[in-house]
Amino acid sequence: MIARFTPIALFAVVALAGCAKKHSYQDDPTFAAGPAQVSVSHVMTRTDDGSSVFVTVDGKDAGKLNGGQSKDLFLTPGKHKIGGYVATLFGLGRVTINPVEVNTAKGEVKHVAYEVKSDKPTFTEWTPPATEG
């Protein structure tokens, strides 16, 4: 009896998954203008599986980063939480990555890196090395 319902249940799950609302992962124009800048980079490491990360600012979607990519976000000065999430298999859910808090100021550029360290995805604020000139 169970053997008859297994294919039907499997078909129903696949059919309903196709009907699920798909999220449009386009860059939010809200973060295209502002006096403070945050540069977010997806740093590839040996433990990174190559998944795209979806960056959030204060809980709002700000855009998608593939491995090795960077994105400049323009914000209002003040404290912001830069975090994100990775879509699960088939896009049916997501894994949230804890945000890092950055304090932005007018005309200043902050740098945030997303990387997987010891199988743990993290967002961290960092300072790029000074260039000799």
PDB file of C-alpha atoms in Angstrom, residues 4 6 12 19 21-22 34 43 45 62 81-82 88 91 100-102 110 114 117 121 130:
ATOM      1  CA  ARG A   4       1.677   2.877  -4.334  1.00  0.00           C
ATOM      2  CA  THR A   6       5.405   6.877  -2.685  1.00  0.00           C
ATOM      3  CA  ALA A  12       3.307  16.068  -5.633  1.00  0.00           C
ATOM      4  CA  CYS A  19       4.826  26.386  -8.075  1.00  0.00           C
ATOM      5  CA  LYS A  21       7.367  31.691  -5.477  1.00  0.00           C
ATOM      6  CA  LYS A  22      10.803  32.343  -6.917  1.00  0.00           C
ATOM      7  CA  GLY A  34      24.549  57.284  -0.469  1.00  0.00           C
ATOM      8  CA  VAL A  43      36.726  35.586  -0.889  1.00  0.00           C
ATOM      9  CA  THR A  45      38.834  29.613   0.165  1.00  0.00           C
ATOM     10  CA  ALA A  62      21.278  44.137  -1.467  1.00  0.00           C
ATOM     11  CA  LYS A  81      24.579  45.095   9.731  1.00  0.00           C
ATOM     12  CA  ILE A  82      26.119  43.478   6.651  1.00  0.00           C
ATOM     13  CA  THR A  88      19.735  25.661  -0.248  1.00  0.00           C
ATOM     14  CA  GLY A  91      16.290  27.058  -3.875  1.00  0.00           C
ATOM     15  CA  VAL A 100      28.942  41.936  10.971  1.00  0.00           C
ATOM     16  CA  GLU A 101      28.217  45.439  12.256  1.00  0.00           C
ATOM     17  CA  VAL A 102      30.041  48.267  10.506  1.00  0.00           C
ATOM     18  CA  LYS A 110      34.574  50.183   4.719  1.00  0.00           C
ATOM     19  CA  TYR A 114      32.537  36.935   3.097  1.00  0.00           C
ATOM     20  CA  LYS A 117      36.732  29.437   7.374  1.00  0.00           C
ATOM     21  CA  PRO A 121      30.699  30.968   6.592  1.00  0.00           C
ATOM     22  CA  ALA A 130      48.289  50.118   2.504  1.00  0.00           C
TER      23      ALA A 130
END
